[in-house]
Amino acid sequence: MADIFTPGMRDWLDKLNQLAEGQLLPIQPDWNAAPGSVKEIKNKPVLAAVATSGSKDDVGLGAVDNTADADKPVSTKQKAALDLKASINSTGMKNRIHNGCMRVAQRGISGASVGFGISLDRWYLNSAGTAVNWEQRPLGIDGKLRALTWAGAAGNTYVQAQQRIEAINCQDMAGTAVVLSFLVYQSTGASRNIAPQLGYSTGAEDSWQAITFIPSLDPVATIPNAAWTRVTARFAVPAAATTGLAVFPIGANAPPAFGAGQEGGLANVQLEIANTATPLERRPYSLELSLCQYYYRKDVFGHNVVVGTGQAYSTAFAYALVPLSGAMRVSPTLSFSGALSRLGGEGVTWPDQPGYGPSGLSIRVGYSTTQFVAGDAVMLMANGSFTVTRSAEL
């Protein structure tokens, strides 16, 4: 039978047998290599070749500079990639804008902007010259999202969209780099320029008696006619901006005008601490709604639902406490719609003396009556639908 081992292999087998038998013989590896194989690459010492030239093509790879990023924790490209990722600790509040997706519409999905007023939740729409009609519409490029749109009118001189951010929700932005991003639409017949701006409340926190404006670090954005366009604008927020921020996506000092037959729109608005804009943070609808309800809330009571209970103060006057669904930012402005009646008695003119309850979660209502004896229990119910509206907007 032919020997299948080469002389070199047989020599190693003999040495292994000697080791197995306890004959610990020193094994001397053969490190003698020809130039260009192990000790040298292209006739250069291995260590010198790698450390000095860093030429990866010597070993079949592309060229690399091993010293350019030596003083950085990560490379430039890695840092850019990391900037695009949101911290897990900021989940739900990366975007400081409330209702940037334009889905929450507690006041309704359409209306008219006469001067300075609220449209969709948290969004002021300010029109000058003539009023414009606003509407919530499906965002054409994504049917799951919504847009705030407006229709121009003859004589309109500008339309300005604004959201004010409460100081407690943006004080950490003072002295930092932030990015505003959004989708905008205009159909005025030609390209239009917009200049996004931020501002902060001059004076006390959230007072908004005056605004100091913050210009964008980026050039004016050009918006083509009849096309949704994404805009990003970087800002260096001053350290003094701890009193609340105002966001003006389409500009504050010189916003565009929208005449008859012309439309505008705004969607996917996001303000974040970053150097590079990231994709829109899509919060669950229930979370977005709760953020908006801190500033505006409606409690709707259906037909024959008990609204409140109390007792008669005298033969001519009674009080009732009406529980409400949640606390507000500050003591709100109250309004009511619908009708009430006393269970088993007369209708109630609502209210004679409304007052906000001490907990912020109820309203004390006083009303006139002719059917009570002092100390009588009182129970109020809704006739049809009854609504209590509270507003605590900035």
CSV table of N, CA and C in Angstrom, one decimal, residues 200-205 207-212 243:
chain,number,residue,atom,x,y,z
A,200,TYR,N,-39.1,83.5,20.9
A,200,TYR,CA,-39.3,83.2,22.3
A,200,TYR,C,-40.0,84.3,23.0
A,201,SER,N,-40.8,84.0,24.1
A,201,SER,CA,-41.5,85.0,24.8
A,201,SER,C,-40.6,86.0,25.5
A,202,THR,N,-40.8,87.2,25.3
A,202,THR,CA,-40.1,88.3,25.9
A,202,THR,C,-40.7,88.7,27.2
A,203,GLY,N,-40.0,88.5,28.3
A,203,GLY,CA,-40.6,88.7,29.6
A,203,GLY,C,-40.8,87.5,30.4
A,204,ALA,N,-42.0,87.4,31.1
A,204,ALA,CA,-42.2,86.2,32.0
A,204,ALA,C,-42.5,85.0,31.1
A,205,GLU,N,-42.3,83.8,31.8
A,205,GLU,CA,-42.6,82.6,31.1
A,205,GLU,C,-44.0,82.5,30.6
A,207,SER,N,-45.8,84.3,28.8
A,207,SER,CA,-46.6,85.5,28.8
A,207,SER,C,-47.0,85.9,27.4
A,208,TRP,N,-46.1,85.8,26.4
A,208,TRP,CA,-46.4,86.1,25.0
A,208,TRP,C,-46.9,87.5,24.7
A,209,GLN,N,-46.5,88.4,25.6
A,209,GLN,CA,-46.8,89.8,25.3
A,209,GLN,C,-46.0,90.4,24.2
A,210,ALA,N,-44.8,89.8,24.0
A,210,ALA,CA,-43.9,90.2,22.9
A,210,ALA,C,-43.0,89.0,22.6
A,211,ILE,N,-42.5,89.0,21.4
A,211,ILE,CA,-41.7,87.8,20.9
A,211,ILE,C,-40.4,88.3,20.3
A,212,THR,N,-39.3,87.7,20.7
A,212,THR,CA,-38.0,87.9,20.1
A,212,THR,C,-37.8,86.8,19.1
A,243,THR,N,-38.2,81.0,28.1
A,243,THR,CA,-39.6,81.5,28.5
A,243,THR,C,-40.7,80.9,27.6
